[in-house]
Short mmCIF file of N, CA and C in Angstrom, two decimals:
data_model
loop_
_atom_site.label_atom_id
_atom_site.label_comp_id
_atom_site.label_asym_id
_atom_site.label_seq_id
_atom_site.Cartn_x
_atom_site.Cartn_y
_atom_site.Cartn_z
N UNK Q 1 13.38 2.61 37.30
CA UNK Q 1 12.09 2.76 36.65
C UNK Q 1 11.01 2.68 37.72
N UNK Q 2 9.95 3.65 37.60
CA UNK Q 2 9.23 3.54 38.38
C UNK Q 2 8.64 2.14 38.44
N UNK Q 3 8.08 1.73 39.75
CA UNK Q 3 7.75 0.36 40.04
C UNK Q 3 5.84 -0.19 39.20
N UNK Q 4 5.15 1.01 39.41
CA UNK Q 4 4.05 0.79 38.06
C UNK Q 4 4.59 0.71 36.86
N UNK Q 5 5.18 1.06 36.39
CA UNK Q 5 5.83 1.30 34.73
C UNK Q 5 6.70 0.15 34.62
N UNK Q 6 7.03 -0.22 35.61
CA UNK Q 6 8.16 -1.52 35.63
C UNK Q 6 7.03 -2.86 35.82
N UNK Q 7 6.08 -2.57 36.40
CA UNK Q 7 5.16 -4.17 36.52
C UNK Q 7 4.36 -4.28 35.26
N UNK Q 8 3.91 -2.86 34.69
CA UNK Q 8 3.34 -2.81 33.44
C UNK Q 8 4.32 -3.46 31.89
N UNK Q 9 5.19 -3.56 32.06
CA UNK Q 9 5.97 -4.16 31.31
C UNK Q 9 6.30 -5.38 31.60
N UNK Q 10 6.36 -5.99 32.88
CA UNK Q 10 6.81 -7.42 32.61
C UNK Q 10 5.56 -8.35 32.84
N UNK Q 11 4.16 -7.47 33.21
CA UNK Q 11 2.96 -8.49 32.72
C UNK Q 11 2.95 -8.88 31.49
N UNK Q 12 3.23 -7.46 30.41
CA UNK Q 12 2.70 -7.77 28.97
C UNK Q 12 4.03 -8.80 28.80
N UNK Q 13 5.10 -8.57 29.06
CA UNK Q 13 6.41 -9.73 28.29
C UNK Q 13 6.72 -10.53 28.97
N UNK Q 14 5.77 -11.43 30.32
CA UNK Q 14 5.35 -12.09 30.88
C UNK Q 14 4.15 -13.42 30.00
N UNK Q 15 3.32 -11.83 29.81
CA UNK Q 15 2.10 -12.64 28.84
C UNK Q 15 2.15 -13.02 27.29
N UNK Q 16 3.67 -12.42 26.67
CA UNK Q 16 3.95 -12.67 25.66
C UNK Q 16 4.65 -14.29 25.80
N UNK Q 17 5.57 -14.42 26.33
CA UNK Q 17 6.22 -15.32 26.41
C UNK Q 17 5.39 -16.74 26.95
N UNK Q 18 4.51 -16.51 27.63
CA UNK Q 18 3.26 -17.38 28.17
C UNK Q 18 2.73 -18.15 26.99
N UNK Q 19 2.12 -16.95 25.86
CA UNK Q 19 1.72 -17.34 24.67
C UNK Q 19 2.50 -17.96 23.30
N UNK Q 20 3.94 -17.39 23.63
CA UNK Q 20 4.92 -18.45 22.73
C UNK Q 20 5.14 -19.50 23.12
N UNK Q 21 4.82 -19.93 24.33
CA UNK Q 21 5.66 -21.06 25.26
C UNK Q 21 4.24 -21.71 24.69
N UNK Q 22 3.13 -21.39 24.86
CA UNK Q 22 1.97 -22.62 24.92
C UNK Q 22 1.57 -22.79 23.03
N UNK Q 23 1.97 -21.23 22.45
CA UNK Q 23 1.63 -21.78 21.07
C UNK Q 23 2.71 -22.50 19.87
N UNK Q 24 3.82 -22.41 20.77
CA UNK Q 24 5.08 -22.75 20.06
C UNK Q 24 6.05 -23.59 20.50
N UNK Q 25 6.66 -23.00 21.62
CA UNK Q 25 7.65 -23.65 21.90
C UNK Q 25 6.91 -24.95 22.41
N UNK Q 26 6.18 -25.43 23.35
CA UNK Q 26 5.53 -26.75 23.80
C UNK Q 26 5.72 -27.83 22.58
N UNK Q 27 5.29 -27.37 21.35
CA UNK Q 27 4.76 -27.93 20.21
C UNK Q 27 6.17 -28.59 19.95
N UNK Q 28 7.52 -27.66 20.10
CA UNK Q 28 9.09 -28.01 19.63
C UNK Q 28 9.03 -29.39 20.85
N UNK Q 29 9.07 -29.26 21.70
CA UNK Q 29 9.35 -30.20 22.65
C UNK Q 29 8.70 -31.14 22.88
N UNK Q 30 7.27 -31.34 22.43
CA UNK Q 30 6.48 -32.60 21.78
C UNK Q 30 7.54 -33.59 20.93
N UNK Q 31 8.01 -32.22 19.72
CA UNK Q 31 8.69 -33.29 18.82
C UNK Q 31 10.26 -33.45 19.12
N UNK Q 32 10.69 -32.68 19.71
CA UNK Q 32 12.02 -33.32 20.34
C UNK Q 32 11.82 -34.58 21.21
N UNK Q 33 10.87 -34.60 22.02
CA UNK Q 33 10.99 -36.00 22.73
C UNK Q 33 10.97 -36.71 22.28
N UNK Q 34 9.53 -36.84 21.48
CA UNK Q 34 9.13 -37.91 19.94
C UNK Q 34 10.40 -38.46 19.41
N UNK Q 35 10.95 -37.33 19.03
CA UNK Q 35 12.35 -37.95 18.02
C UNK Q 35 13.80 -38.31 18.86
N UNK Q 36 13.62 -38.19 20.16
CA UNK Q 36 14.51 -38.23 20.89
C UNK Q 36 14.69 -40.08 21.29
N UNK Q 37 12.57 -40.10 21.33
CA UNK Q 37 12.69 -41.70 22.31
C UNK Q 37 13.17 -42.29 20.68
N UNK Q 38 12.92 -41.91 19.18
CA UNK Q 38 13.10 -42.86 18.48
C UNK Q 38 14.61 -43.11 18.25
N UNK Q 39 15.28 -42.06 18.63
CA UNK Q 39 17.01 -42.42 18.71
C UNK Q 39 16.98 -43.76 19.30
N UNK Q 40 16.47 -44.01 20.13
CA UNK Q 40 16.87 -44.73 21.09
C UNK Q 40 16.45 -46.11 21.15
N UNK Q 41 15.19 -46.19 20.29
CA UNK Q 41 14.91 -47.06 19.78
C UNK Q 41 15.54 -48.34 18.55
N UNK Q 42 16.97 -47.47 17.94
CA UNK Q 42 17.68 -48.05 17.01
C UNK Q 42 18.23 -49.05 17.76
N UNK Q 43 18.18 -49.84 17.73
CA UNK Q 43 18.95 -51.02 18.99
C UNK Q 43 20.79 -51.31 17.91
N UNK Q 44 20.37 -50.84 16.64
CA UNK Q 44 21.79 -51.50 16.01
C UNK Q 44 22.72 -49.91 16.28
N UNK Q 45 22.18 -48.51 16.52
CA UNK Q 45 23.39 -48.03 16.63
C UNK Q 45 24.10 -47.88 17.72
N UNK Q 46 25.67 -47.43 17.66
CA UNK Q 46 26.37 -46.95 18.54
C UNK Q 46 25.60 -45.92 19.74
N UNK Q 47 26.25 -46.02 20.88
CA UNK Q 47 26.30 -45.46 21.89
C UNK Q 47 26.18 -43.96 20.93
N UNK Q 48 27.55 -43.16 20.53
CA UNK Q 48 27.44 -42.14 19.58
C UNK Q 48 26.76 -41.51 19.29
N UNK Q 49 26.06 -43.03 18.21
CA UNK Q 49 25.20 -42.16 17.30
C UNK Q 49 23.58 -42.16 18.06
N UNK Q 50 23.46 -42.30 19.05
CA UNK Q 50 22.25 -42.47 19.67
C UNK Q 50 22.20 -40.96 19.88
N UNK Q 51 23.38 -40.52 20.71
CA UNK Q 51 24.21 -39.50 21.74
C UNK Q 51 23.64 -37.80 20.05
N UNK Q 52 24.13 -38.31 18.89
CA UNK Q 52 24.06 -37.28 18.04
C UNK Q 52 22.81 -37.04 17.38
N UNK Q 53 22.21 -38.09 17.29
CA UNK Q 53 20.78 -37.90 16.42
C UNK Q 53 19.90 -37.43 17.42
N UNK Q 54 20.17 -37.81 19.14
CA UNK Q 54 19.08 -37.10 20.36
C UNK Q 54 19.68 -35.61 19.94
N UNK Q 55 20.84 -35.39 19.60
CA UNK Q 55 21.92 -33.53 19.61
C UNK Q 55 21.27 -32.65 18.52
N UNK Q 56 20.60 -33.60 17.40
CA UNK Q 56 19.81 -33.65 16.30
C UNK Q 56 18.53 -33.27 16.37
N UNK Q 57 18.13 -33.73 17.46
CA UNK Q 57 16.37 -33.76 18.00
C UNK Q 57 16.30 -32.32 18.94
N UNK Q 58 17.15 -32.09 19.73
CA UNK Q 58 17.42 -30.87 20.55
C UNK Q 58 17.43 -29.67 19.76
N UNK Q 59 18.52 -29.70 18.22
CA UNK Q 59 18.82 -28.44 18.10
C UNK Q 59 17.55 -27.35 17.89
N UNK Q 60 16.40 -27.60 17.17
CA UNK Q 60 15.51 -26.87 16.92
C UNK Q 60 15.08 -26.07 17.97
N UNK Q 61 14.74 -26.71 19.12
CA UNK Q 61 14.25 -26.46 20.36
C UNK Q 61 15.31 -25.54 20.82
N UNK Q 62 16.54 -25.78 20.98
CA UNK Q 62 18.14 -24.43 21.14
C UNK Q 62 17.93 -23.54 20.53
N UNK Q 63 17.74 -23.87 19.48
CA UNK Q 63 17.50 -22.55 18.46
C UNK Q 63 16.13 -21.93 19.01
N UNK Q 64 15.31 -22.31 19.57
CA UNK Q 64 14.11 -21.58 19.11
C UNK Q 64 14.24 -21.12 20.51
N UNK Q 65 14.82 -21.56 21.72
CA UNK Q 65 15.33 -20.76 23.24
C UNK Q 65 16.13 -19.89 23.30
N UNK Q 66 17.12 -19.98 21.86
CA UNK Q 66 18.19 -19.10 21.91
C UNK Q 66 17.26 -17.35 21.15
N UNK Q 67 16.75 -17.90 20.52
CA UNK Q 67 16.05 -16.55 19.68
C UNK Q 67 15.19 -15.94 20.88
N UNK Q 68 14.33 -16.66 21.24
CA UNK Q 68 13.69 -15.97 22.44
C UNK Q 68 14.39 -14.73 23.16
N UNK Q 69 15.06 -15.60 24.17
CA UNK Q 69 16.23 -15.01 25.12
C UNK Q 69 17.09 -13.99 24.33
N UNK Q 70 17.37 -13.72 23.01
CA UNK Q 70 18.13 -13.18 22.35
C UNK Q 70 17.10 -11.48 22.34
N UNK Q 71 15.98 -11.85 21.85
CA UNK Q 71 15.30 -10.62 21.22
C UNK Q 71 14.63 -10.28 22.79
N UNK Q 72 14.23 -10.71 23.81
CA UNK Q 72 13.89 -10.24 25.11
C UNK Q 72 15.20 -9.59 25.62
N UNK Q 73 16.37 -10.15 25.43
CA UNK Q 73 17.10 -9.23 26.42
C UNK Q 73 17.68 -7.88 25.51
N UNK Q 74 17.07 -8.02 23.92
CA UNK Q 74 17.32 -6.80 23.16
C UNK Q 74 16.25 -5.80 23.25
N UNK Q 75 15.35 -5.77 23.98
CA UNK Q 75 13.57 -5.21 24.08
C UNK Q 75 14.28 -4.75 25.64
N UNK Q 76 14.90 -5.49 26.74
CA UNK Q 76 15.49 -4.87 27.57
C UNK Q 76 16.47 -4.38 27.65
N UNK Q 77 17.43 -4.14 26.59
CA UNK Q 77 18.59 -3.41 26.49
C UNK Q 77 17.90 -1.83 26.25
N UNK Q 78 17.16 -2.22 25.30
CA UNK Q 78 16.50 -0.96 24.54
C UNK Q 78 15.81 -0.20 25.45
N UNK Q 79 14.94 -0.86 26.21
CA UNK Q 79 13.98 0.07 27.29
C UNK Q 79 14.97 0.66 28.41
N UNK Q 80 16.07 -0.06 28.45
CA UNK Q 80 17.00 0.53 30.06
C UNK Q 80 17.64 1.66 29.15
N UNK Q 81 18.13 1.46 27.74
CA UNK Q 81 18.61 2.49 27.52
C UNK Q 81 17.85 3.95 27.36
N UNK Q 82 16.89 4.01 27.20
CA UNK Q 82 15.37 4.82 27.59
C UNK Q 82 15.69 5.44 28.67
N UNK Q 83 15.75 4.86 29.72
CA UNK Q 83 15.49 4.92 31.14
C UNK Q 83 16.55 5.95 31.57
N UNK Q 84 17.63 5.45 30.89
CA UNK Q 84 19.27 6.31 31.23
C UNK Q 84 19.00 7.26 30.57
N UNK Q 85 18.28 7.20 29.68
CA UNK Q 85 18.55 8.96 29.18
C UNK Q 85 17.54 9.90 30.05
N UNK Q 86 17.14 9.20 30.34
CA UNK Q 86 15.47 9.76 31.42
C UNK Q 86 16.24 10.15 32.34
N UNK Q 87 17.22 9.17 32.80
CA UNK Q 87 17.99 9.24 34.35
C UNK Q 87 19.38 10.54 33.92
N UNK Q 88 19.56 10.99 32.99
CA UNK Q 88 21.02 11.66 32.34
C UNK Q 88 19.74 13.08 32.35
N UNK Q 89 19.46 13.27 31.76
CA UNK Q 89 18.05 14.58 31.56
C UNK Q 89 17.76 15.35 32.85
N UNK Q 90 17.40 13.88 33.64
CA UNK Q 90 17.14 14.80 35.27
C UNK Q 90 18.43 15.48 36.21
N UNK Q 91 19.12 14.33 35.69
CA UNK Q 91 20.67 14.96 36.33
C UNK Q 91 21.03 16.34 35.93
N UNK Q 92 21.14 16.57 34.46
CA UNK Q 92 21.41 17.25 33.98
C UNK Q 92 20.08 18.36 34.88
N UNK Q 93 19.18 18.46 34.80
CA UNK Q 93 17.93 19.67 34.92
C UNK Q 93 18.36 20.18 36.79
N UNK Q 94 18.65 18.79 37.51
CA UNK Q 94 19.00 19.35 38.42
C UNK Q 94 20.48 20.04 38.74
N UNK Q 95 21.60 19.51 37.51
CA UNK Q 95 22.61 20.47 37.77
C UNK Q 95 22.58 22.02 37.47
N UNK Q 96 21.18 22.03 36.47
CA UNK Q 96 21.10 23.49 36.06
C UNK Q 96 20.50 24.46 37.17
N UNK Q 97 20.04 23.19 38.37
CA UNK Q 97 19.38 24.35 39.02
C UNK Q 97 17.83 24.03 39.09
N UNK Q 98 17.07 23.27 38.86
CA UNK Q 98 15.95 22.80 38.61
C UNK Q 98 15.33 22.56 40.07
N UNK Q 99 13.59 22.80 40.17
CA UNK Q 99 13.54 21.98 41.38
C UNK Q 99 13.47 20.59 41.48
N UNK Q 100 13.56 20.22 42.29
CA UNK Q 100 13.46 18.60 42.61
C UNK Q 100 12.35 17.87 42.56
N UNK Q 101 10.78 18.68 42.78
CA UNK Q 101 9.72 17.89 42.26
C UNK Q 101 9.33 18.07 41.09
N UNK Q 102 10.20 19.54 40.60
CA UNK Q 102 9.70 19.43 38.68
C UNK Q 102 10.52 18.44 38.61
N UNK Q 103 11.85 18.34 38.82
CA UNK Q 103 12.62 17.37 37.92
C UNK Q 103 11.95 15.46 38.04
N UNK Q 104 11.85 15.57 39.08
CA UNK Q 104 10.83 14.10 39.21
C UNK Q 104 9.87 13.99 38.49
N UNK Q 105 9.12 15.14 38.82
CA UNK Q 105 7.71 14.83 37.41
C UNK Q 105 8.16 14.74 35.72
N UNK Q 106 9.20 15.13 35.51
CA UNK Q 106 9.85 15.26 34.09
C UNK Q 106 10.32 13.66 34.25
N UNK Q 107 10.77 13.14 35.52
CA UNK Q 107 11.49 11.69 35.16
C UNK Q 107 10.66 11.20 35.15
N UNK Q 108 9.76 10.93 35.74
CA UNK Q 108 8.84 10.32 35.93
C UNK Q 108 7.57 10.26 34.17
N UNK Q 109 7.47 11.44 33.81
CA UNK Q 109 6.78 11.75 32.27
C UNK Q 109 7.72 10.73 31.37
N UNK Q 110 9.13 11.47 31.71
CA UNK Q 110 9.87 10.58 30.57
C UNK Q 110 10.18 8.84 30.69
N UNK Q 111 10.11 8.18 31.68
CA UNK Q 111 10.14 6.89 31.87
C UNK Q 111 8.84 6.51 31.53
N UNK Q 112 7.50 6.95 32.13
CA UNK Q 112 6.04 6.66 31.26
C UNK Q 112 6.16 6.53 29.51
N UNK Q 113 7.19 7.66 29.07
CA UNK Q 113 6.81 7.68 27.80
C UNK Q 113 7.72 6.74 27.12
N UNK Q 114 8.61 6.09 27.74
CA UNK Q 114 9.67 4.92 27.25
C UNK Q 114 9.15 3.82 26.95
N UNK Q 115 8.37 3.33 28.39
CA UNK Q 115 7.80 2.27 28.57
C UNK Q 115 6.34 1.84 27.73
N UNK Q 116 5.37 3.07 27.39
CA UNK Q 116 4.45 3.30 26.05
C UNK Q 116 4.95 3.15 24.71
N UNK Q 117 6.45 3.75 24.64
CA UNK Q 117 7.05 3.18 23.60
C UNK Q 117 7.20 1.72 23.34
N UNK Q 118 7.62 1.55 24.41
CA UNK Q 118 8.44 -0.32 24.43
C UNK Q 118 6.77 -1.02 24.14
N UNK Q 119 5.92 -0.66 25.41
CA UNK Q 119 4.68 -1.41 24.99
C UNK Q 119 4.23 -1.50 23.31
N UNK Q 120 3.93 -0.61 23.29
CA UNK Q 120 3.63 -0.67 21.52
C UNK Q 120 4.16 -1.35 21.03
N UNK Q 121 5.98 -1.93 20.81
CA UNK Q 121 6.93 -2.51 20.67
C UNK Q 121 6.66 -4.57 20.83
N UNK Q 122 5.92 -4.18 21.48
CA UNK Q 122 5.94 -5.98 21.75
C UNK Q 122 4.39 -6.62 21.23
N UNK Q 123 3.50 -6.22 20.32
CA UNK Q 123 3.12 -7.12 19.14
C UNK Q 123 3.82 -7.06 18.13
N UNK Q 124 4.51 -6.43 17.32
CA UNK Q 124 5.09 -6.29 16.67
C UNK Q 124 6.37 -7.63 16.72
N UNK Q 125 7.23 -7.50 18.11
CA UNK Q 125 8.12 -8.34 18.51
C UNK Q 125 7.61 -9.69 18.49
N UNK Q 126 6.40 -9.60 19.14
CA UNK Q 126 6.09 -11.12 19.31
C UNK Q 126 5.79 -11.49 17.91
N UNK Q 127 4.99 -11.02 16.45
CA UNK Q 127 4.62 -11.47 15.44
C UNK Q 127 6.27 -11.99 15.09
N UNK Q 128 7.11 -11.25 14.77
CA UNK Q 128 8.48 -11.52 14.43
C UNK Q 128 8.89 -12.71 14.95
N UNK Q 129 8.46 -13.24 16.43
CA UNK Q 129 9.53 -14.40 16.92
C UNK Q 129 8.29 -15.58 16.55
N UNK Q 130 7.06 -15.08 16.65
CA UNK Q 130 6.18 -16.53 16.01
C UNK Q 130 6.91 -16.67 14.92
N UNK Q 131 6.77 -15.94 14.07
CA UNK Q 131 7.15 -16.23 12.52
C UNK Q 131 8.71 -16.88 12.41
N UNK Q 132 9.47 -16.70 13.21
CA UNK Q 132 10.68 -17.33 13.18
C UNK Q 132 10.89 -18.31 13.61
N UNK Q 133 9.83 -18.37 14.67
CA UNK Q 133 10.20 -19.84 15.43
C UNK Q 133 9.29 -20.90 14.57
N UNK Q 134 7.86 -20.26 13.53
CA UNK Q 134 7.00 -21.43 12.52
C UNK Q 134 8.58 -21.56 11.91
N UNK Q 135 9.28 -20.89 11.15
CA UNK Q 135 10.06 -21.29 10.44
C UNK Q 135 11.35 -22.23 10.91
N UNK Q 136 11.30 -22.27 12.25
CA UNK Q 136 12.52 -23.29 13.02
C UNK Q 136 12.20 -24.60 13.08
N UNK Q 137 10.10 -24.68 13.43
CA UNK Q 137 10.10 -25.84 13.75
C UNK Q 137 10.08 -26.91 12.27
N UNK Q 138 9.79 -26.25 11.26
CA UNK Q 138 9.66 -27.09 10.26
C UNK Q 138 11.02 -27.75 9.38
#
């Protein structure tokens, strides 16, 4: 991918993730600690059960790292698969015989127009993972 079209994408899902981390996820890990020091505070339970109710206090916060990481590396599955067909197109134009700076300007058009795709793609994405992750922390 060209290297503009490639920085233009990981500012915005740079700056997405910036804004889940400070409007969301932070907020999970407030209350995982919270509920973590009060495990610990039970002086009558087991070693155990200290060990399961902190496993208790964590999971939300797993869950809400695992969704992240889940739908970012599906936003980058999706855009590379873009890219390959961009990269399969030119191959193809130059096996037909094509010149070599049309065929660049065609890769080059078609990776711009992937990456405009994907952009558009990530308010949309990000409304989806707020809304999933309000629904994790509660």
């Amino acid at each position: 991918m060209a290297e503009l079209q490639q920085l233009r994408v990981q500012e915005a899902v740079d700056s997405m993730v910036k804004s889940l981390e400070r409007e969301n996820i932070r907020k999970m890990q407030g209350l995982m600690f919270r509920c973590s020091a009060n495990c610990c505070e039970d002086s009558q339970a087991s070693m155990q059960q200290v060990h399961q109710c902190i496993e208790r206090c964590h999971a939300p916060l797993a869950q809400a790292q695992a969704l992240v990481t889940t739908e970012l590396e599906k936003f980058q599955d999706r855009l590379a698969r873009c890219t390959m067909h961009c990269n399969d197109k030119a191959k193809d134009s130059i096996d037909a015989g094509s010149k070599e700076l049309q065929v660049k300007r065609q890769l080059e058009s078609c990776v711009t127009k992937c990456v405009d795709d994907h952009m558009h793609l990530i308010p949309t994405m990000t409304k989806k993972m707020k809304e999933s992750l309000l629904s994790i922390g509660k």
